[in-house]
PDB file of C-alpha atoms in Angstrom:
ATOM      1  CA  ASP K  12     130.417  15.277 114.556  1.00 96.00           C
ATOM      2  CA  ILE K  13     129.356  13.379 117.679  1.00 98.00           C
ATOM      3  CA  GLN K  14     128.490  15.781 120.477  1.00 98.00           C
ATOM      4  CA  MET K  15     129.431  14.803 124.025  1.00 98.00           C
ATOM      5  CA  THR K  16     127.465  16.475 126.808  1.00 98.00           C
ATOM      6  CA  GLN K  17     128.681  16.240 130.395  1.00 98.00           C
ATOM      7  CA  SER K  18     126.647  16.936 133.513  1.00 98.00           C
ATOM      8  CA  PRO K  19     127.108  18.802 135.684  1.00 98.00           C
ATOM      9  CA  SER K  20     129.518  21.444 134.378  1.00 98.00           C
ATOM     10  CA  SER K  21     130.759  21.996 137.914  1.00 98.00           C
ATOM     11  CA  LEU K  22     130.373  20.159 141.155  1.00 97.00           C
ATOM     12  CA  SER K  23     131.249  20.871 144.769  1.00 97.00           C
ATOM     13  CA  ALA K  24     131.543  17.942 147.155  1.00 97.00           C
ATOM     14  CA  SER K  25     133.072  17.049 150.496  1.00 97.00           C
ATOM     15  CA  VAL K  26     135.984  14.735 151.159  1.00 97.00           C
ATOM     16  CA  GLY K  27     134.623  11.204 151.402  1.00 97.00           C
ATOM     17  CA  ASP K  28     131.568  11.898 149.251  1.00 98.00           C
ATOM     18  CA  ARG K  29     130.511   9.747 146.347  1.00 98.00           C
ATOM     19  CA  VAL K  30     130.719  11.803 143.148  1.00 98.00           C
ATOM     20  CA  THR K  31     129.029  10.978 139.856  1.00 98.00           C
ATOM     21  CA  ILE K  32     129.498  12.651 136.489  1.00 98.00           C
ATOM     22  CA  THR K  33     127.469  11.752 133.436  1.00 98.00           C
ATOM     23  CA  CYS K  34     128.375  11.959 129.773  1.00 98.00           C
ATOM     24  CA  GLN K  35     125.815  11.657 127.001  1.00 98.00           C
ATOM     25  CA  ALA K  36     126.684  11.085 123.357  1.00 98.00           C
ATOM     26  CA  SER K  37     124.583  12.469 120.508  1.00 98.00           C
ATOM     27  CA  GLN K  38     124.543   9.013 118.926  1.00 98.00           C
ATOM     28  CA  ASP K  39     125.381   5.432 119.832  1.00 98.00           C
ATOM     29  CA  ILE K  40     129.101   5.086 120.496  1.00 98.00           C
ATOM     30  CA  SER K  41     129.013   1.562 121.957  1.00 96.00           C
ATOM     31  CA  ASN K  42     131.693   1.607 124.665  1.00 97.00           C
ATOM     32  CA  PHE K  43     134.150   3.751 122.704  1.00 98.00           C
ATOM     33  CA  LEU K  44     134.623   6.250 125.493  1.00 98.00           C
ATOM     34  CA  HIS K  45     137.530   7.366 127.657  1.00 98.00           C
ATOM     35  CA  TRP K  46     137.671   9.496 130.808  1.00 98.00           C
ATOM     36  CA  TYR K  47     140.505  11.939 131.548  1.00 98.00           C
ATOM     37  CA  GLN K  48     141.457  13.953 134.615  1.00 98.00           C
ATOM     38  CA  GLN K  49     143.090  17.357 134.229  1.00 98.00           C
ATOM     39  CA  LYS K  50     144.522  19.126 137.247  1.00 98.00           C
ATOM     40  CA  PRO K  51     145.056  22.895 137.063  1.00 95.00           C
ATOM     41  CA  GLY K  52     148.013  23.816 134.879  1.00 95.00           C
ATOM     42  CA  LYS K  53     148.695  20.197 133.965  1.00 97.00           C
ATOM     43  CA  ALA K  54     148.142  17.940 130.996  1.00 98.00           C
ATOM     44  CA  PRO K  55     145.194  15.560 131.027  1.00 98.00           C
ATOM     45  CA  LYS K  56     145.694  12.055 132.385  1.00 98.00           C
ATOM     46  CA  LEU K  57     143.890   9.002 131.085  1.00 98.00           C
ATOM     47  CA  LEU K  58     141.959   7.325 133.897  1.00 98.00           C
ATOM     48  CA  ILE K  59     139.469   4.993 132.235  1.00 98.00           C
ATOM     49  CA  SER K  60     139.403   3.544 128.735  1.00 98.00           C
ATOM     50  CA  GLY K  61     136.694   1.645 126.906  1.00 97.00           C
ATOM     51  CA  ALA K  62     134.081   3.139 129.232  1.00 98.00           C
ATOM     52  CA  SER K  63     134.968   0.966 132.213  1.00 98.00           C
ATOM     53  CA  ASN K  64     138.601  -0.185 132.137  1.00 98.00           C
ATOM     54  CA  LEU K  65     140.742   1.387 134.824  1.00 98.00           C
ATOM     55  CA  GLU K  66     144.201   2.339 133.602  1.00 98.00           C
ATOM     56  CA  THR K  67     147.210   0.884 135.382  1.00 96.00           C
ATOM     57  CA  GLY K  68     148.053   2.762 138.566  1.00 96.00           C
ATOM     58  CA  VAL K  69     144.739   4.593 138.810  1.00 98.00           C
ATOM     59  CA  PRO K  70     143.132   4.262 142.256  1.00 98.00           C
ATOM     60  CA  SER K  71     140.209   1.886 142.497  1.00 98.00           C
ATOM     61  CA  ARG K  72     137.921   4.616 143.853  1.00 98.00           C
ATOM     62  CA  PHE K  73     137.545   5.706 140.223  1.00 98.00           C
ATOM     63  CA  SER K  74     135.179   3.770 137.990  1.00 98.00           C
ATOM     64  CA  GLY K  75     133.217   4.105 134.783  1.00 98.00           C
ATOM     65  CA  SER K  76     130.196   2.457 133.265  1.00 98.00           C
ATOM     66  CA  GLY K  77     127.739   2.720 130.434  1.00 98.00           C
ATOM     67  CA  SER K  78     127.339   1.969 126.759  1.00 98.00           C
ATOM     68  CA  GLY K  79     125.432   3.318 123.806  1.00 98.00           C
ATOM     69  CA  THR K  80     124.749   6.971 124.551  1.00 98.00           C
ATOM     70  CA  ASP K  81     124.830   7.224 128.353  1.00 98.00           C
ATOM     71  CA  PHE K  82     127.919   6.928 130.504  1.00 98.00           C
ATOM     72  CA  THR K  83     128.794   7.475 134.141  1.00 98.00           C
ATOM     73  CA  PHE K  84     132.047   8.284 135.902  1.00 98.00           C
ATOM     74  CA  THR K  85     132.171   7.737 139.661  1.00 98.00           C
ATOM     75  CA  ILE K  86     134.538   8.528 142.493  1.00 98.00           C
ATOM     76  CA  THR K  87     133.421   6.418 145.450  1.00 97.00           C
ATOM     77  CA  SER K  88     135.169   8.419 148.164  1.00 96.00           C
ATOM     78  CA  LEU K  89     136.387  11.858 147.128  1.00 98.00           C
ATOM     79  CA  GLN K  90     139.951  12.727 148.122  1.00 97.00           C
ATOM     80  CA  PRO K  91     141.526  16.208 148.162  1.00 96.00           C
ATOM     81  CA  GLU K  92     143.876  15.225 145.336  1.00 97.00           C
ATOM     82  CA  ASP K  93     140.893  14.493 143.081  1.00 97.00           C
ATOM     83  CA  ILE K  94     140.266  18.206 142.568  1.00 96.00           C
ATOM     84  CA  ALA K  95     140.416  18.550 138.803  1.00 98.00           C
ATOM     85  CA  THR K  96     138.370  18.886 135.663  1.00 98.00           C
ATOM     86  CA  TYR K  97     137.159  15.618 134.183  1.00 98.00           C
ATOM     87  CA  TYR K  98     136.531  15.028 130.477  1.00 98.00           C
ATOM     88  CA  CYS K  99     134.892  12.241 128.537  1.00 98.00           C
ATOM     89  CA  GLN K 100     136.041  11.534 124.974  1.00 98.00           C
ATOM     90  CA  GLN K 101     134.438   9.454 122.234  1.00 98.00           C
ATOM     91  CA  TYR K 102     136.474   7.643 119.613  1.00 97.00           C
ATOM     92  CA  THR K 103     133.805   6.008 117.479  1.00 97.00           C
ATOM     93  CA  ASN K 104     134.167   8.507 114.671  1.00 93.00           C
ATOM     94  CA  ILE K 105     136.634  11.095 113.543  1.00 96.00           C
ATOM     95  CA  PRO K 106     136.763  13.784 114.715  1.00 97.00           C
ATOM     96  CA  TYR K 107     137.297  12.397 118.185  1.00 98.00           C
ATOM     97  CA  THR K 108     135.387  14.719 120.482  1.00 98.00           C
ATOM     98  CA  PHE K 109     135.500  15.607 124.146  1.00 98.00           C
ATOM     99  CA  GLY K 110     132.805  16.647 126.548  1.00 98.00           C
ATOM    100  CA  GLN K 111     132.961  20.211 127.785  1.00 98.00           C
ATOM    101  CA  GLY K 112     134.388  19.114 131.122  1.00 98.00           C
ATOM    102  CA  THR K 113     133.181  18.859 134.713  1.00 98.00           C
ATOM    103  CA  LYS K 114     135.067  20.960 137.232  1.00 98.00           C
ATOM    104  CA  LEU K 115     135.184  19.256 140.607  1.00 98.00           C
ATOM    105  CA  GLU K 116     135.803  21.317 143.724  1.00 97.00           C
ATOM    106  CA  ILE K 117     135.998  20.558 147.431  1.00 93.00           C
ATOM    107  CA  LYS K 118     133.171  21.928 149.560  1.00 91.00           C
TER     108      LYS K 118
ATOM    109  CA  GLN J  12     158.763   5.674 130.564  1.00 90.00           C
ATOM    110  CA  VAL J  13     157.904   7.626 127.435  1.00 95.00           C
ATOM    111  CA  GLN J  14     158.285  11.393 127.767  1.00 97.00           C
ATOM    112  CA  LEU J  15     157.105  14.060 125.379  1.00 98.00           C
ATOM    113  CA  GLN J  16     158.271  17.656 125.026  1.00 98.00           C
ATOM    114  CA  GLU J  17     156.675  20.294 122.841  1.00 98.00           C
ATOM    115  CA  SER J  18     158.760  23.078 121.335  1.00 98.00           C
ATOM    116  CA  GLY J  19     158.115  26.017 119.060  1.00 97.00           C
ATOM    117  CA  PRO J  20     157.296  29.715 119.010  1.00 97.00           C
ATOM    118  CA  GLY J  21     154.959  31.013 121.664  1.00 97.00           C
ATOM    119  CA  LEU J  22     153.751  33.867 119.498  1.00 98.00           C
ATOM    120  CA  VAL J  23     152.519  33.668 115.925  1.00 98.00           C
ATOM    121  CA  LYS J  24     151.125  36.475 113.774  1.00 98.00           C
ATOM    122  CA  PRO J  25     147.652  36.210 112.252  1.00 98.00           C
ATOM    123  CA  SER J  26     147.610  34.573 108.790  1.00 98.00           C
ATOM    124  CA  GLU J  27     150.978  32.915 109.414  1.00 98.00           C
ATOM    125  CA  THR J  28     151.771  29.254 110.125  1.00 98.00           C
ATOM    126  CA  LEU J  29     151.971  27.778 113.600  1.00 98.00           C
ATOM    127  CA  SER J  30     154.735  25.171 113.783  1.00 98.00           C
ATOM    128  CA  LEU J  31     155.316  22.900 116.753  1.00 98.00           C
ATOM    129  CA  THR J  32     157.539  19.899 117.299  1.00 98.00           C
ATOM    130  CA  CYS J  33     157.194  17.130 119.847  1.00 98.00           C
ATOM    131  CA  THR J  34     160.297  15.208 120.872  1.00 98.00           C
ATOM    132  CA  VAL J  35     159.778  11.674 122.101  1.00 97.00           C
ATOM    133  CA  SER J  36     162.167  10.082 124.575  1.00 96.00           C
ATOM    134  CA  GLY J  37     162.165   6.861 126.539  1.00 94.00           C
ATOM    135  CA  GLY J  38     160.519   4.842 123.808  1.00 92.00           C
ATOM    136  CA  SER J  39     160.481   4.162 120.094  1.00 93.00           C
ATOM    137  CA  ILE J  40     158.564   6.629 117.958  1.00 95.00           C
ATOM    138  CA  SER J  41     157.816   3.742 115.595  1.00 94.00           C
ATOM    139  CA  ARG J  42     155.901   1.861 118.244  1.00 90.00           C
ATOM    140  CA  TYR J  43     152.906   4.114 118.734  1.00 93.00           C
ATOM    141  CA  TYR J  44     150.551   6.547 117.127  1.00 97.00           C
ATOM    142  CA  TRP J  45     151.120  10.204 118.060  1.00 98.00           C
ATOM    143  CA  SER J  46     148.560  12.961 118.422  1.00 98.00           C
ATOM    144  CA  TRP J  47     147.987  16.661 118.940  1.00 98.00           C
ATOM    145  CA  VAL J  48     145.292  18.149 121.170  1.00 98.00           C
ATOM    146  CA  ARG J  49     144.712  21.807 121.970  1.00 98.00           C
ATOM    147  CA  GLN J  50     142.958  23.755 124.694  1.00 98.00           C
ATOM    148  CA  PRO J  51     142.017  27.431 124.367  1.00 98.00           C
ATOM    149  CA  PRO J  52     142.562  29.378 127.581  1.00 97.00           C
ATOM    150  CA  GLY J  53     139.862  28.491 130.104  1.00 96.00           C
ATOM    151  CA  LYS J  54     138.116  26.113 127.700  1.00 97.00           C
ATOM    152  CA  GLY J  55     137.902  22.419 126.906  1.00 98.00           C
ATOM    153  CA  LEU J  56     139.965  20.005 124.853  1.00 98.00           C
ATOM    154  CA  GLU J  57     139.924  19.786 121.058  1.00 98.00           C
ATOM    155  CA  TRP J  58     141.386  16.861 119.127  1.00 98.00           C
ATOM    156  CA  ILE J  59     143.601  18.041 116.251  1.00 98.00           C
ATOM    157  CA  GLY J  60     144.885  14.852 114.669  1.00 98.00           C
ATOM    158  CA  PHE J  61     147.224  11.859 114.757  1.00 98.00           C
ATOM    159  CA  ILE J  62     150.058  10.247 112.812  1.00 98.00           C
ATOM    160  CA  HIS J  63     151.845   6.906 112.672  1.00 96.00           C
ATOM    161  CA  TYR J  64     155.379   6.427 111.330  1.00 92.00           C
ATOM    162  CA  SER J  65     153.849   4.271 108.567  1.00 93.00           C
ATOM    163  CA  GLY J  66     152.164   7.398 107.237  1.00 90.00           C
ATOM    164  CA  ASP J  67     148.684   6.770 108.570  1.00 95.00           C
ATOM    165  CA  THR J  68     147.362  10.177 109.569  1.00 96.00           C
ATOM    166  CA  ASP J  69     144.101  12.022 109.999  1.00 97.00           C
ATOM    167  CA  ASN J  70     142.938  15.313 111.431  1.00 96.00           C
ATOM    168  CA  ASN J  71     139.923  17.289 112.501  1.00 97.00           C
ATOM    169  CA  PRO J  72     137.805  18.482 109.571  1.00 97.00           C
ATOM    170  CA  SER J  73     136.811  21.546 111.612  1.00 96.00           C
ATOM    171  CA  LEU J  74     140.325  22.876 110.968  1.00 96.00           C
ATOM    172  CA  LYS J  75     139.395  23.092 107.292  1.00 90.00           C
ATOM    173  CA  GLY J  76     142.474  21.549 105.742  1.00 91.00           C
ATOM    174  CA  ARG J  77     144.902  23.876 107.523  1.00 97.00           C
ATOM    175  CA  VAL J  78     146.649  21.048 109.409  1.00 98.00           C
ATOM    176  CA  THR J  79     149.687  18.999 108.489  1.00 98.00           C
ATOM    177  CA  ILE J  80     151.079  16.432 110.920  1.00 98.00           C
ATOM    178  CA  SER J  81     154.359  14.750 110.081  1.00 97.00           C
ATOM    179  CA  VAL J  82     156.870  12.440 111.725  1.00 97.00           C
ATOM    180  CA  ASP J  83     160.665  12.271 111.602  1.00 96.00           C
ATOM    181  CA  THR J  84     161.746   8.906 112.962  1.00 95.00           C
ATOM    182  CA  SER J  85     165.457   9.766 112.695  1.00 95.00           C
ATOM    183  CA  LYS J  86     164.959  12.560 115.216  1.00 97.00           C
ATOM    184  CA  SER J  87     162.230  10.859 117.277  1.00 97.00           C
ATOM    185  CA  GLN J  88     160.018  13.829 116.597  1.00 97.00           C
ATOM    186  CA  PHE J  89     156.614  14.538 115.188  1.00 98.00           C
ATOM    187  CA  SER J  90     155.339  17.933 114.153  1.00 98.00           C
ATOM    188  CA  LEU J  91     152.243  20.053 113.716  1.00 98.00           C
ATOM    189  CA  LYS J  92     151.765  22.806 111.180  1.00 98.00           C
ATOM    190  CA  LEU J  93     148.617  24.906 111.278  1.00 98.00           C
ATOM    191  CA  ARG J  94     148.294  27.414 108.467  1.00 98.00           C
ATOM    192  CA  SER J  95     146.474  30.733 108.237  1.00 98.00           C
ATOM    193  CA  VAL J  96     146.062  31.105 111.983  1.00 98.00           C
ATOM    194  CA  THR J  97     143.679  33.531 113.647  1.00 98.00           C
ATOM    195  CA  ALA J  98     143.131  34.558 117.253  1.00 98.00           C
ATOM    196  CA  ALA J  99     140.795  31.556 117.593  1.00 98.00           C
ATOM    197  CA  ASP J 100     143.849  29.308 117.295  1.00 98.00           C
ATOM    198  CA  THR J 101     145.324  30.693 120.517  1.00 98.00           C
ATOM    199  CA  ALA J 102     145.591  27.708 122.833  1.00 98.00           C
ATOM    200  CA  VAL J 103     147.790  25.404 124.834  1.00 98.00           C
ATOM    201  CA  TYR J 104     148.925  22.750 122.378  1.00 98.00           C
ATOM    202  CA  TYR J 105     149.611  19.280 123.724  1.00 98.00           C
ATOM    203  CA  CYS J 106     151.377  16.442 122.012  1.00 98.00           C
ATOM    204  CA  ALA J 107     150.317  13.004 123.134  1.00 98.00           C
ATOM    205  CA  GLY J 108     151.113   9.353 122.648  1.00 97.00           C
ATOM    206  CA  GLY J 109     148.315   7.278 121.214  1.00 95.00           C
ATOM    207  CA  LYS J 110     145.667   7.482 118.554  1.00 95.00           C
ATOM    208  CA  GLU J 111     142.308   7.634 120.272  1.00 93.00           C
ATOM    209  CA  ARG J 112     143.550   6.485 123.678  1.00 95.00           C
ATOM    210  CA  LEU J 113     145.990   9.201 124.767  1.00 97.00           C
ATOM    211  CA  TYR J 114     148.158   7.723 127.488  1.00 94.00           C
ATOM    212  CA  TYR J 115     151.288   9.857 127.280  1.00 96.00           C
ATOM    213  CA  TRP J 116     151.141  13.639 127.302  1.00 98.00           C
ATOM    214  CA  GLY J 117     153.596  16.489 127.002  1.00 98.00           C
ATOM    215  CA  ARG J 118     153.341  19.418 129.385  1.00 98.00           C
ATOM    216  CA  GLY J 119     151.767  21.594 126.718  1.00 98.00           C
ATOM    217  CA  THR J 120     152.893  24.848 125.178  1.00 98.00           C
ATOM    218  CA  LEU J 121     150.905  28.052 124.944  1.00 98.00           C
ATOM    219  CA  VAL J 122     150.746  29.540 121.477  1.00 98.00           C
ATOM    220  CA  THR J 123     149.281  33.017 121.182  1.00 98.00           C
ATOM    221  CA  VAL J 124     148.159  34.381 117.840  1.00 98.00           C
ATOM    222  CA  SER J 125     148.583  38.130 117.851  1.00 97.00           C
ATOM    223  CA  SER J 126     150.166  40.874 115.792  1.00 96.00           C
TER     224      SER J 126
END
């Protein structure tokens, strides 16, 4: 199985801050990576597909980049409604696997 | 807008079979792939498997052959069966629309494995 490692596991930031989360794959996954947002008590929501493609309706402050084994997810100006846990997911090989999640809190 | 709703028992005894159904509304079940994902309490997401109405299906080998995913197009439903459950199978189970790109999600249903 491909292991996905996210850093950090938790993060505290202030409104307006730039926030960056990294996701590292245990082998080359090209750009076969998605990013999801999960708010407490809710289902995940797809934000970014194919490493860098913003889903329809997702605010432009969210972005993703990377290929191969190293990926980055960025929020350019943190908003209170962005409080959530964020997950990366690879889909190069079955089983599709998720990172362990990054819990984002407001400072 | 496609909507998904999970249904099934919230409590299952150890060694028995967990059975969940996902009802699809607002769109054709024949149009997309459909998936199951689970999340143990306080933990991360685990991909369970997917199905297409054509019969294309696959699932997570870590579940050791205990999984069956099926689809009933006449009812606009797809289902999950997980056999020989243990406490480690206690989780919120989500149904989702998509194969590897999960763009529609149900609200999730908590299934507890306990005697």
